[in-house]
Short mmCIF file of C-alpha atoms in Angstrom, two decimals:
data_model
loop_
_atom_site.label_atom_id
_atom_site.label_comp_id
_atom_site.label_asym_id
_atom_site.label_seq_id
_atom_site.Cartn_x
_atom_site.Cartn_y
_atom_site.Cartn_z
CA MET A 13 -170.33 96.83 -97.59
CA LYS A 14 -171.01 96.47 -94.10
CA GLN A 15 -168.94 93.40 -93.41
CA PRO A 16 -165.75 91.95 -95.15
CA VAL A 17 -166.09 88.84 -97.50
CA ASP A 18 -163.47 87.13 -98.67
CA LEU A 19 -162.25 87.12 -102.48
CA ASN A 20 -159.91 84.43 -102.86
CA LEU A 21 -162.98 81.94 -101.89
CA GLU A 22 -165.05 83.70 -104.59
CA PRO A 23 -165.24 81.14 -108.17
CA GLY A 24 -162.19 81.53 -110.83
CA ALA A 25 -159.97 82.60 -107.35
CA GLU A 26 -159.18 79.49 -106.96
CA SER A 27 -155.41 79.84 -107.66
CA ARG A 28 -155.45 83.36 -104.87
CA LEU A 29 -157.38 80.42 -102.41
CA LYS A 30 -153.95 77.59 -101.83
CA TYR A 31 -151.95 81.05 -100.17
CA GLY A 32 -154.21 81.88 -98.21
CA HIS A 33 -158.06 84.54 -97.20
CA LEU A 34 -158.74 88.06 -98.26
CA TRP A 35 -160.65 89.76 -96.83
CA PHE A 36 -162.08 92.63 -97.99
CA GLN A 37 -164.49 95.61 -96.24
CA GLN A 38 -164.97 99.32 -99.13
CA SER A 39 -166.16 101.61 -96.31
CA THR A 40 -167.46 105.70 -96.88
CA ARG A 41 -169.40 105.06 -93.50
CA PHE A 42 -166.78 106.92 -92.14
CA LYS A 43 -166.32 109.89 -95.60
CA CYS A 44 -162.65 109.33 -94.51
CA PRO A 45 -160.40 109.03 -98.39
CA LYS A 46 -157.79 106.46 -96.14
CA ALA A 47 -157.19 102.35 -96.04
CA SER A 48 -155.88 99.96 -93.84
CA VAL A 49 -154.89 97.05 -94.93
CA MET A 50 -153.74 93.76 -92.26
CA ILE A 51 -151.01 91.25 -93.79
CA HIS A 52 -150.75 88.06 -92.04
CA LEU A 53 -147.21 85.88 -93.06
CA TRP A 54 -147.99 82.34 -91.00
CA SER A 55 -145.71 80.15 -90.78
CA ASP A 56 -145.09 76.95 -87.98
CA ILE A 57 -141.35 77.57 -87.87
CA VAL A 58 -142.03 80.65 -86.16
CA SER A 59 -142.32 78.05 -82.61
CA LYS A 60 -141.49 75.14 -83.16
CA THR A 61 -137.93 75.66 -80.42
CA LYS A 62 -136.73 78.68 -78.75
CA GLU A 63 -134.72 78.53 -81.16
CA THR A 64 -137.16 79.74 -83.13
CA MET A 65 -138.69 81.68 -81.40
CA ALA A 66 -135.55 84.02 -79.77
CA LEU A 67 -134.68 83.78 -83.59
CA HIS A 68 -137.99 85.59 -84.76
CA THR A 69 -137.88 87.99 -82.00
CA LEU A 70 -134.98 89.52 -83.14
CA MET A 71 -135.24 89.75 -86.79
CA VAL A 72 -138.21 91.39 -86.06
CA TYR A 73 -136.73 93.87 -84.32
CA GLY A 74 -133.72 94.79 -86.97
CA LEU A 75 -136.73 94.83 -89.63
CA ASN A 76 -138.24 97.33 -86.99
CA GLN A 77 -134.98 98.70 -86.70
CA SER A 78 -133.88 99.77 -90.03
CA LEU A 79 -138.49 100.39 -90.97
CA SER A 80 -137.73 102.97 -88.86
CA THR A 81 -135.93 105.19 -90.94
CA ILE A 82 -136.99 103.89 -94.31
CA THR A 83 -140.94 105.12 -93.63
CA TYR A 84 -139.83 108.42 -91.62
CA GLU A 85 -141.01 111.08 -94.47
CA ALA A 86 -143.28 109.06 -95.01
CA GLY A 87 -144.65 109.48 -91.51
CA GLU A 88 -145.12 112.77 -92.38
CA ALA A 89 -147.04 112.47 -94.99
CA ASP A 90 -149.00 110.69 -92.88
CA LEU A 91 -148.39 106.63 -93.90
CA VAL A 92 -148.50 104.13 -90.40
CA GLN A 93 -146.69 101.78 -90.10
CA ASP A 94 -146.65 98.43 -88.02
CA VAL A 95 -144.33 95.67 -88.41
CA ALA A 96 -145.80 93.10 -85.08
CA PHE A 97 -144.03 90.05 -83.17
CA ARG A 98 -146.67 87.30 -82.66
CA ASP A 99 -145.74 84.26 -82.11
CA ASN A 100 -147.02 82.48 -84.95
CA GLY A 101 -145.70 84.76 -87.75
CA LEU A 102 -145.14 88.26 -88.76
CA ARG A 103 -148.07 90.92 -89.39
CA ILE A 104 -147.25 94.28 -91.56
CA CYS A 105 -150.29 96.81 -90.80
CA VAL A 106 -150.13 100.04 -93.45
CA SER A 107 -152.54 102.53 -93.26
CA GLY A 108 -152.62 106.10 -94.76
CA PHE A 109 -154.05 107.29 -98.35
CA SER A 110 -154.63 105.20 -100.26
CA GLU A 111 -153.63 106.55 -103.54
CA LYS A 112 -149.73 106.22 -101.47
CA LEU A 113 -151.23 102.75 -99.70
CA PHE A 114 -150.02 100.28 -102.20
CA CYS A 115 -146.75 102.49 -103.16
CA PHE A 116 -146.09 102.39 -99.84
CA TYR A 117 -146.61 98.53 -98.69
CA SER A 118 -144.46 98.26 -101.43
CA THR A 119 -141.67 99.19 -100.48
CA ILE A 120 -141.71 97.65 -96.95
CA LEU A 121 -142.45 94.55 -97.74
CA ASP A 122 -139.42 94.91 -100.14
CA HIS A 123 -137.65 95.84 -97.91
CA ILE A 124 -138.51 92.94 -95.27
CA LEU A 125 -137.12 90.17 -98.75
CA ASP A 126 -133.91 92.50 -99.45
CA GLN A 127 -131.33 90.41 -98.27
CA THR A 128 -128.24 93.44 -99.03
CA GLN A 129 -130.42 94.98 -96.25
CA ASP A 130 -129.30 91.52 -93.58
CA LEU A 131 -127.36 93.09 -90.21
CA SER A 132 -123.74 93.28 -90.22
CA LYS A 133 -122.34 91.65 -87.21
CA GLU A 134 -121.97 94.90 -86.27
CA TYR A 135 -125.40 95.86 -86.31
CA PHE A 136 -126.20 92.17 -84.72
CA GLU A 137 -124.83 92.69 -81.22
CA SER A 138 -126.31 95.10 -80.92
CA TYR A 139 -130.20 93.97 -82.08
CA ARG A 140 -129.48 90.98 -80.21
CA ASP A 141 -128.04 92.46 -76.42
CA ALA A 142 -130.48 95.45 -76.88
CA VAL A 143 -133.40 91.93 -77.00
CA LEU A 144 -131.66 90.76 -74.39
CA GLN A 145 -131.68 93.67 -72.39
CA ILE A 146 -135.71 94.00 -73.07
CA TYR A 147 -136.50 89.68 -72.39
CA TYR A 148 -134.63 90.68 -69.07
CA ASN A 149 -136.19 94.13 -67.73
CA GLU A 150 -139.24 92.26 -68.42
CA ALA A 151 -138.54 89.43 -66.25
CA LEU A 152 -137.72 91.87 -63.62
CA LYS A 153 -141.69 93.19 -63.89
CA PRO A 154 -143.27 90.34 -61.48
CA ASN A 155 -146.74 91.80 -62.87
CA VAL A 156 -145.46 90.21 -66.70
CA LEU A 157 -144.03 87.42 -64.67
CA ASN A 158 -147.07 85.71 -64.25
CA THR A 159 -149.52 86.61 -66.98
CA HIS A 160 -146.14 84.87 -69.35
CA LEU A 161 -145.93 81.68 -66.71
CA GLN A 162 -149.63 81.69 -67.89
CA PHE A 163 -148.84 81.40 -71.37
CA TYR A 164 -146.58 78.90 -70.44
CA LEU A 165 -149.03 76.24 -68.51
CA LEU A 166 -151.64 76.97 -71.23
CA ARG A 167 -149.42 76.63 -74.33
CA LYS A 168 -148.93 74.30 -75.67
CA GLU A 169 -146.05 76.46 -77.74
CA ALA A 170 -144.37 78.39 -75.44
CA TYR A 171 -141.20 79.14 -73.27
CA LEU A 172 -139.68 80.73 -70.49
CA ILE A 173 -138.10 83.94 -70.47
CA THR A 174 -135.32 81.63 -69.64
CA ASP A 175 -135.15 79.55 -71.97
CA LEU A 176 -135.43 82.79 -74.46
CA LEU A 177 -132.25 84.64 -72.88
CA SER A 178 -130.69 81.50 -73.08
CA ALA A 179 -131.19 80.71 -76.11
CA LEU A 180 -130.49 84.55 -77.70
CA LYS A 181 -127.34 83.80 -76.23
CA ASN A 182 -126.15 82.08 -78.77
CA LEU A 183 -127.86 82.80 -82.29
CA SER A 184 -125.45 84.22 -84.96
CA VAL A 185 -125.55 86.91 -87.67
CA ALA A 186 -125.85 83.56 -90.51
CA ASP A 187 -128.05 81.23 -87.97
CA VAL A 188 -130.85 84.84 -88.47
CA ALA A 189 -129.48 84.49 -91.85
CA ALA A 190 -130.62 80.85 -93.04
CA TYR A 191 -134.51 81.57 -90.41
CA LYS A 192 -135.60 84.65 -92.01
CA GLN A 193 -135.17 82.04 -95.07
CA GLN A 194 -137.02 79.56 -93.78
CA PHE A 195 -139.84 81.45 -92.82
CA LEU A 196 -141.20 82.29 -95.40
CA SER A 197 -139.67 79.70 -97.57
CA THR A 198 -143.75 78.40 -96.59
CA LEU A 199 -146.65 80.26 -95.85
CA HIS A 200 -149.86 80.95 -95.53
CA ILE A 201 -150.64 84.56 -95.96
CA THR A 202 -154.20 86.41 -94.27
CA ILE A 203 -154.36 89.85 -95.79
CA TYR A 204 -157.17 92.56 -94.84
CA ALA A 205 -157.76 95.68 -96.82
CA TYR A 206 -160.64 98.21 -95.43
CA GLY A 207 -162.06 101.34 -95.89
CA ASN A 208 -161.47 103.62 -99.33
CA ILE A 209 -160.26 101.42 -101.21
CA THR A 210 -160.86 99.11 -104.63
CA ARG A 211 -161.71 94.89 -104.95
CA GLN A 212 -159.02 95.35 -107.54
CA ASP A 213 -157.04 97.74 -105.20
CA ALA A 214 -157.04 94.61 -102.46
CA ILE A 215 -155.86 91.86 -105.00
CA SER A 216 -153.48 93.96 -105.98
CA PHE A 217 -152.11 93.57 -102.72
CA PHE A 218 -152.51 89.55 -101.69
CA ASP A 219 -150.40 89.52 -105.64
CA TYR A 220 -148.39 91.50 -104.41
CA THR A 221 -147.02 89.41 -101.87
CA VAL A 222 -147.79 86.08 -103.36
CA GLU A 223 -145.32 86.72 -106.13
CA LYS A 224 -142.59 88.80 -104.06
CA ILE A 225 -142.39 85.97 -102.10
CA ARG A 226 -143.70 83.11 -103.27
CA PRO A 227 -143.55 81.40 -100.74
CA ILE A 228 -144.78 77.06 -101.33
CA PRO A 229 -148.25 77.95 -100.17
CA ARG A 230 -150.41 76.60 -97.01
CA SER A 231 -153.53 76.26 -98.13
CA THR A 232 -154.57 76.19 -94.02
CA ARG A 233 -153.11 77.54 -91.16
CA LYS A 234 -153.00 75.64 -87.90
CA LEU A 235 -155.09 77.62 -83.77
CA ILE A 236 -152.90 76.70 -81.14
CA ASP A 237 -152.55 73.87 -78.69
CA THR A 238 -154.04 74.30 -75.45
CA SER A 239 -153.91 72.26 -72.07
CA ILE A 240 -156.05 70.24 -71.34
CA LEU A 241 -156.39 70.35 -67.38
CA ASP A 242 -158.10 68.82 -65.24
CA PRO A 243 -161.02 69.84 -63.01
CA GLY A 244 -159.16 71.46 -59.67
CA THR A 245 -156.93 74.32 -58.76
CA TYR A 246 -153.64 74.64 -59.95
CA TYR A 247 -151.24 76.38 -57.36
CA LEU A 248 -148.02 78.08 -59.20
CA ARG A 249 -145.79 79.56 -56.65
CA VAL A 250 -143.06 81.15 -57.89
CA MET A 251 -140.31 84.43 -56.32
CA ASN A 252 -140.35 87.50 -57.27
CA CYS A 253 -136.78 87.76 -60.19
CA ASN A 254 -136.16 91.56 -59.20
CA PRO A 255 -134.55 90.92 -55.99
CA ASN A 256 -135.00 95.18 -54.75
CA ASP A 257 -138.58 94.60 -55.27
CA VAL A 258 -141.53 94.26 -52.80
CA ASN A 259 -144.09 93.50 -55.26
CA MET A 260 -146.06 90.47 -55.57
CA CYS A 261 -148.56 89.53 -58.10
CA LEU A 262 -151.06 87.44 -57.78
CA ALA A 263 -153.91 86.55 -60.45
CA ARG A 264 -156.64 83.83 -59.96
CA ILE A 265 -157.47 82.90 -63.60
CA HIS A 266 -160.88 80.65 -63.88
CA LEU A 267 -161.37 78.77 -67.07
CA LEU A 268 -164.49 78.06 -68.97
CA GLY A 269 -162.40 76.47 -71.52
CA GLU A 270 -163.68 75.78 -75.11
CA SER A 271 -166.70 78.25 -74.98
CA ASP A 272 -169.75 79.06 -77.37
CA ILE A 273 -170.98 82.85 -77.33
CA LYS A 274 -173.47 82.28 -75.07
CA GLN A 275 -171.20 81.25 -72.42
CA GLN A 276 -168.70 84.24 -72.90
CA CYS A 277 -171.88 85.90 -73.27
CA TYR A 278 -173.10 85.24 -69.56
CA ASN A 279 -168.97 85.31 -68.83
CA LYS A 280 -168.48 88.77 -70.02
CA LEU A 281 -171.99 90.14 -67.86
CA LEU A 282 -171.07 88.45 -64.37
CA ALA A 283 -167.57 90.28 -65.30
CA PHE A 284 -169.98 93.11 -65.84
CA ILE A 285 -170.79 92.86 -62.52
CA LEU A 286 -168.80 91.93 -60.69
CA SER A 287 -165.66 94.57 -61.42
CA GLU A 288 -166.64 97.77 -59.54
CA PRO A 289 -167.58 94.88 -56.39
CA ALA A 290 -164.90 93.43 -56.38
CA PHE A 291 -162.73 96.33 -56.31
CA ASP A 292 -164.26 98.93 -54.28
CA TYR A 293 -163.27 94.94 -51.71
CA LEU A 294 -160.54 94.27 -52.75
CA ARG A 295 -159.05 97.40 -53.58
CA THR A 296 -160.82 100.25 -51.89
CA LYS A 297 -161.87 98.21 -48.43
CA GLU A 298 -158.30 95.84 -47.90
CA THR A 299 -156.12 98.31 -49.23
CA LEU A 300 -154.19 95.43 -51.29
CA GLY A 301 -152.88 97.71 -53.19
CA TYR A 302 -152.39 99.70 -56.26
CA THR A 303 -153.67 97.75 -58.94
CA VAL A 304 -156.85 95.00 -58.37
CA TYR A 305 -158.60 94.25 -61.26
CA LEU A 306 -161.44 91.47 -62.10
CA ARG A 307 -162.17 91.08 -65.95
CA TYR A 308 -163.45 89.07 -68.40
CA TRP A 309 -160.95 87.57 -71.46
CA ARG A 310 -161.22 85.64 -74.42
CA SER A 311 -158.91 83.89 -76.37
CA SER A 312 -156.64 86.14 -78.51
CA PRO A 313 -156.80 86.14 -81.97
CA GLY A 314 -155.05 82.83 -83.05
CA GLY A 315 -156.27 80.70 -80.49
CA THR A 316 -159.14 78.82 -79.97
CA LEU A 317 -162.41 79.61 -78.74
CA HIS A 318 -161.39 79.36 -74.71
CA SER A 319 -162.79 82.24 -71.79
CA GLY A 320 -163.25 82.09 -68.07
CA ILE A 321 -163.06 85.52 -65.60
CA SER A 322 -159.55 86.54 -64.19
CA LEU A 323 -158.86 88.41 -60.97
CA VAL A 324 -155.46 90.02 -60.10
CA ALA A 325 -153.74 91.55 -57.36
CA TYR A 326 -150.62 93.53 -57.50
CA SER A 327 -149.85 93.46 -53.27
CA PRO A 328 -146.37 95.41 -51.54
CA ALA A 329 -145.11 91.72 -49.48
CA ASN A 330 -143.77 94.48 -47.04
CA LYS A 331 -147.81 95.06 -46.39
CA TYR A 332 -148.87 91.20 -46.34
CA SER A 333 -148.05 88.08 -46.61
CA ILE A 334 -148.79 86.71 -50.11
CA ASP A 335 -151.20 84.03 -48.49
CA TYR A 336 -153.15 87.03 -47.03
CA VAL A 337 -153.95 88.44 -50.14
CA ALA A 338 -154.68 84.74 -51.36
CA GLY A 339 -157.05 84.04 -48.96
CA ARG A 340 -158.41 87.56 -49.85
CA LEU A 341 -159.07 87.15 -53.66
CA THR A 342 -160.41 83.61 -52.31
CA ALA A 343 -163.30 84.45 -50.87
CA PHE A 344 -163.92 87.12 -53.02
CA TRP A 345 -164.54 85.44 -55.44
CA ARG A 346 -165.92 81.99 -53.82
CA ARG A 347 -168.20 83.62 -51.16
CA ILE A 348 -168.11 87.34 -51.38
CA ALA A 349 -169.37 87.21 -55.13
CA PRO A 350 -171.48 84.30 -55.61
CA ARG A 351 -174.25 87.00 -53.22
CA ILE A 352 -173.57 89.48 -54.98
CA ILE A 353 -174.98 88.88 -57.89
CA ALA A 354 -178.03 87.31 -55.27
CA ALA A 355 -178.44 90.42 -53.82
CA MET A 356 -179.25 92.49 -56.48
CA PRO A 357 -182.64 94.21 -56.49
CA SER A 358 -183.83 93.53 -59.54
CA GLU A 359 -183.76 97.06 -61.04
CA THR A 360 -180.39 96.63 -60.72
CA PHE A 361 -179.88 93.41 -61.96
CA LYS A 362 -181.68 94.86 -64.74
CA THR A 363 -180.27 97.73 -65.85
CA SER A 364 -176.92 96.20 -65.63
CA VAL A 365 -177.47 94.05 -68.38
CA GLU A 366 -179.73 96.56 -70.35
CA SER A 367 -176.01 98.57 -69.68
CA LEU A 368 -174.04 95.83 -70.87
CA ILE A 369 -176.11 95.98 -74.07
CA SER A 370 -176.03 99.48 -74.76
CA VAL A 371 -171.92 98.87 -74.81
CA HIS A 372 -172.66 96.37 -77.46
CA GLN A 373 -175.07 98.34 -79.61
CA LEU A 374 -173.07 100.68 -79.89
CA GLU A 375 -171.27 101.96 -83.49
CA ASP A 376 -167.64 102.04 -83.89
CA PRO A 377 -166.49 105.45 -83.00
CA ASN A 378 -164.23 105.13 -85.45
CA MET A 379 -162.56 103.38 -89.42
CA MET A 380 -160.20 101.91 -86.72
CA THR A 381 -161.73 100.66 -84.31
CA GLU A 382 -164.11 98.50 -86.84
CA PHE A 383 -161.20 97.41 -88.84
CA GLU A 384 -158.47 95.81 -85.33
CA ARG A 385 -162.98 94.16 -83.83
CA ASN A 386 -162.88 92.76 -88.17
CA TRP A 387 -159.21 91.92 -88.01
CA ASP A 388 -159.78 90.21 -84.61
CA GLU A 389 -162.83 88.23 -85.80
CA ILE A 390 -160.69 86.87 -89.40
CA MET A 391 -158.55 86.24 -87.23
CA GLU A 392 -160.19 83.51 -84.78
CA SER A 393 -161.49 82.08 -87.75
CA THR A 394 -164.74 82.87 -86.21
CA ALA A 395 -165.15 85.86 -88.71
CA ASN A 396 -168.90 86.33 -87.12
CA PHE A 397 -169.19 89.41 -87.92
CA ASN A 398 -172.23 90.00 -86.40
CA TYR A 399 -170.99 88.75 -83.05
CA ARG A 400 -172.31 91.99 -81.09
CA GLU A 401 -175.50 91.71 -82.50
CA GLU A 402 -176.14 87.78 -81.49
CA CYS A 403 -174.68 89.02 -78.30
CA VAL A 404 -177.42 91.30 -77.68
CA LYS A 405 -180.31 88.84 -77.90
CA ILE A 406 -178.74 86.43 -76.08
CA LEU A 407 -177.83 89.25 -72.42
CA SER A 408 -181.77 89.81 -73.43
CA THR A 409 -182.78 86.41 -72.58
CA ILE A 410 -180.56 86.60 -68.87
CA THR A 411 -182.63 86.21 -65.96
CA GLN A 412 -180.29 86.34 -62.45
CA GLU A 413 -181.58 82.77 -61.44
CA SER A 414 -179.63 81.64 -64.16
CA LEU A 415 -176.17 84.09 -64.17
CA LEU A 416 -176.07 82.71 -60.49
CA ASN A 417 -177.09 78.87 -61.46
CA PHE A 418 -174.21 79.93 -64.00
CA PHE A 419 -171.44 81.00 -62.23
CA LEU A 420 -172.11 77.83 -58.99
CA THR A 421 -171.57 75.38 -61.64
CA GLU A 422 -168.51 76.68 -63.57
CA TYR A 423 -167.09 78.21 -61.96
CA LEU A 424 -167.76 76.53 -57.63
CA ASP A 425 -168.73 73.30 -58.62
CA VAL A 426 -165.36 71.19 -57.04
CA LYS A 427 -166.01 68.44 -59.72
CA LYS A 428 -166.67 70.93 -62.46
CA GLN A 429 -164.70 73.69 -61.97
CA ARG A 430 -160.27 74.78 -63.03
CA SER A 431 -158.64 77.54 -62.54
CA LEU A 432 -154.46 78.39 -62.65
CA PHE A 433 -153.28 80.18 -58.83
CA VAL A 434 -150.17 82.34 -60.12
CA GLN A 435 -148.10 83.59 -57.42
CA VAL A 436 -145.54 86.10 -57.70
CA ASP A 437 -143.83 86.27 -54.70
CA ALA A 438 -141.43 88.57 -53.11
CA ILE A 439 -139.06 89.65 -50.06
CA ALA A 440 -140.41 91.60 -47.23
CA ASN A 441 -137.76 93.88 -46.97
CA PRO A 442 -134.92 93.00 -49.92
CA GLU A 443 -131.21 94.31 -49.36
CA LEU A 444 -131.54 96.84 -51.83
CA THR A 445 -127.40 96.42 -51.94
CA LYS A 446 -127.94 94.34 -55.15
CA THR A 447 -128.26 95.30 -57.87
CA THR A 448 -131.16 94.49 -60.86
CA VAL A 449 -127.69 95.90 -63.66
CA SER A 450 -125.83 93.00 -65.22
CA ASN A 451 -124.51 91.81 -68.97
CA SER A 452 -124.87 88.56 -68.52
CA TYR A 453 -128.98 88.46 -67.86
CA CYS A 454 -128.95 85.91 -66.24
CA LEU A 455 -131.57 85.01 -63.54
CA ASP A 456 -133.03 83.68 -60.68
CA PHE A 457 -136.31 81.90 -62.04
CA ASP A 458 -137.21 80.00 -57.99
CA THR A 459 -139.98 78.11 -57.64
CA ILE A 460 -140.99 78.26 -53.67
CA ASP A 461 -142.88 75.26 -52.96
CA THR A 462 -147.10 75.62 -51.75
CA ASN A 463 -148.48 72.81 -50.23
CA TRP A 464 -151.04 72.21 -47.86
CA GLU A 465 -150.31 74.64 -44.76
CA THR A 466 -149.88 76.67 -47.63
CA LEU A 467 -153.55 77.02 -48.09
CA ARG A 468 -154.58 76.68 -43.95
CA ASN A 469 -152.69 79.86 -43.69
CA GLU A 470 -154.49 82.20 -46.81
CA TYR A 471 -158.13 79.71 -45.51
CA THR A 472 -157.37 81.79 -42.06
CA SER A 473 -157.27 84.24 -44.41
CA ILE A 474 -160.48 84.44 -45.61
CA ASN A 475 -162.39 82.77 -42.81
CA SER A 476 -161.44 86.09 -40.56
CA ILE A 477 -163.44 88.00 -43.06
CA ASP A 478 -166.75 89.41 -41.65
CA ILE A 479 -169.41 88.56 -45.56
CA THR A 480 -172.09 90.57 -43.98
CA ASN A 481 -169.65 93.23 -43.87
CA ALA A 482 -168.29 92.63 -47.17
CA LEU A 483 -171.38 92.42 -48.96
CA MET A 484 -171.92 95.36 -47.25
CA THR A 485 -169.35 97.10 -48.23
CA CYS A 486 -170.48 96.55 -52.06
CA GLY A 487 -173.17 97.34 -51.18
CA TYR A 488 -175.33 94.78 -50.75
CA ASP A 489 -177.49 92.55 -48.09
CA GLU A 490 -176.48 89.65 -46.77
CA LYS A 491 -180.16 88.50 -46.30
CA GLN A 492 -181.76 89.18 -49.46
CA ALA A 493 -179.17 87.63 -50.98
CA MET A 494 -179.55 84.42 -49.09
CA ASP A 495 -183.14 84.93 -49.95
CA PHE A 496 -183.09 84.95 -53.11
CA MET A 497 -181.34 82.26 -53.13
CA MET A 498 -183.40 79.98 -51.28
CA LYS A 499 -186.67 80.77 -52.98
CA SER A 500 -185.01 80.03 -55.72
CA TYR A 501 -183.75 76.96 -55.06
CA SER A 502 -187.58 75.29 -54.16
CA ASN A 503 -189.34 77.26 -57.23
CA SER A 504 -190.96 74.55 -59.65
CA ASN A 505 -189.10 75.48 -63.57
CA GLY A 506 -186.87 72.76 -62.32
CA ASN A 507 -183.80 75.71 -63.56
CA THR A 508 -183.23 76.14 -59.55
CA ILE A 509 -179.83 76.89 -57.55
CA ASP A 510 -177.71 74.57 -55.73
CA SER A 511 -177.09 76.42 -51.98
CA SER A 512 -174.91 73.95 -50.63
CA LEU A 513 -171.74 74.96 -53.36
CA LEU A 514 -171.72 77.92 -50.82
CA LEU A 515 -171.19 75.98 -47.85
CA GLU A 516 -169.17 77.76 -45.26
CA HIS A 517 -166.21 76.92 -43.48
CA GLY A 518 -165.01 73.58 -42.99
CA GLU A 519 -167.11 71.20 -45.74
CA ASN A 520 -166.63 72.99 -47.98
CA GLU A 521 -163.14 73.79 -48.05
CA ALA A 522 -162.51 68.92 -47.34
CA ASN A 523 -164.31 69.39 -50.70
CA GLU A 524 -161.79 72.98 -51.93
CA GLN A 525 -158.95 70.42 -50.60
CA LYS A 526 -159.70 67.40 -53.07
CA ALA A 527 -159.09 68.98 -55.89
CA MET A 528 -156.15 71.41 -55.01
CA VAL A 529 -152.75 70.34 -57.12
CA PHE A 530 -149.32 72.26 -56.46
CA ILE A 531 -146.40 72.29 -58.68
CA ASN A 532 -143.63 72.49 -57.04
CA ASN A 533 -141.69 71.01 -60.31
CA LEU A 534 -143.10 72.99 -62.77
CA PHE A 535 -140.38 71.04 -65.71
CA LYS A 536 -142.07 67.90 -64.17
CA PHE A 537 -145.48 69.15 -64.49
CA ARG A 538 -145.59 70.63 -68.05
CA SER A 539 -144.31 67.66 -69.14
CA THR A 540 -147.43 65.49 -67.70
CA ILE A 541 -149.67 68.37 -69.53
CA GLN A 542 -152.51 66.94 -72.81
CA TYR A 543 -152.97 69.16 -74.53
CA GLN A 544 -155.96 69.94 -77.61
CA THR A 545 -154.90 70.32 -80.56
CA GLY A 546 -156.16 72.94 -82.98
CA ARG A 547 -157.80 73.48 -86.15
CA ASN A 548 -156.94 73.57 -88.91
CA VAL A 549 -158.42 76.84 -90.45
#
């Protein structure tokens, strides 16, 4: 079978369909006597409150600790299991030789459901401390804190690490047991059986799951509610939670919003072309830090179909100010990147398109790659297993002019563009006598006020850049860029490029400033956000 099929949509499967979906794909392409089965137990209780989110984390951590013991021998027999936390449920994955896979899964599920295996008070204290330490340690990393804040602003059902820490401290053994029972009481089940496995085997996995859990059925699952932001650039600056760390993390998140496959292809090509020049200029030439990258992203499984491009830099505060780094990132995105696209020789652009097409035409190198790719499609509700083939068709139609026009209108037009600029600052010369080891797991989470003075400092950094030399560093010529834009602007095919979006300095700054939003009170700002309700699928 080239593609998965949903067995619960077949005639006579109505009794299964009310519980969820069973995707099946028998594949012997890799000539391997193995199979993989992914089971997702969806529940809307997980992210309902910070307490339920903390309870879910603790429950999954405890399950993994106990499962590591009972599945050790199976691991020696090349059977692999993974029970993973998801903010919308529990994901169980089993892989290995087909003959023993169902027995392996039934052992894992029985253990998860066995109430006699619930946490004792001694284990509970140990596990809770371990989860507290994990949360605390992650919050001390500026890049993790940055990503965490992005999710907090872009998703309705997200919580700050400080909220989860406080919730964890107040939990008890009885709370975990009660939560586990409540979580399993009402579920939407999604299963994907893949590999050297029969149709009846796949049905057995689904039937056994329903029979053992006996949940109240949910015929649909709800995707994540996402923020609706007005056009503009949203500034959030916080201090690194680790007082001994001099590292900053800045991320410009450029939001295209809900996007179709055509927009996603334009995004992919933009990132494919710009990622290397971004590294060459910001990392090699400007030496902003040890990690600099530009990449395309598409919403994670379980989310609505949003996409965009992120530009991220980790920089040391004892070398550069945060305003300086912010200005360099902004300058690359707004002034250098569009000129790179315009300055590309036609053959170079054609080669880039062909290279990206070749990437999409590559065969999956192994079973797990195909398995995980199809699983992502299933969880994003699109189930478009021809996604790569459709991307190839669209990519082959993209011209240099249309790509530049897309970039300018979607990402540089202040009346339309939406971006989130999350900055984690640090102390340039920290007092190393301070300790980050804490038994109380209390974080100092401080928002730094940003204002027009902040923006002026950033523009000082932007305006000090020699655009011509910057383009030369990336291997491009500014004159060629301007010639291309003028030629495209004066053509007669109606697909003109608005070069006014590349205005220099003062006039462009004035336009951009009108669309600035400074988030100096994180909680107050978040309380005003409107959300796009996630679809039921």
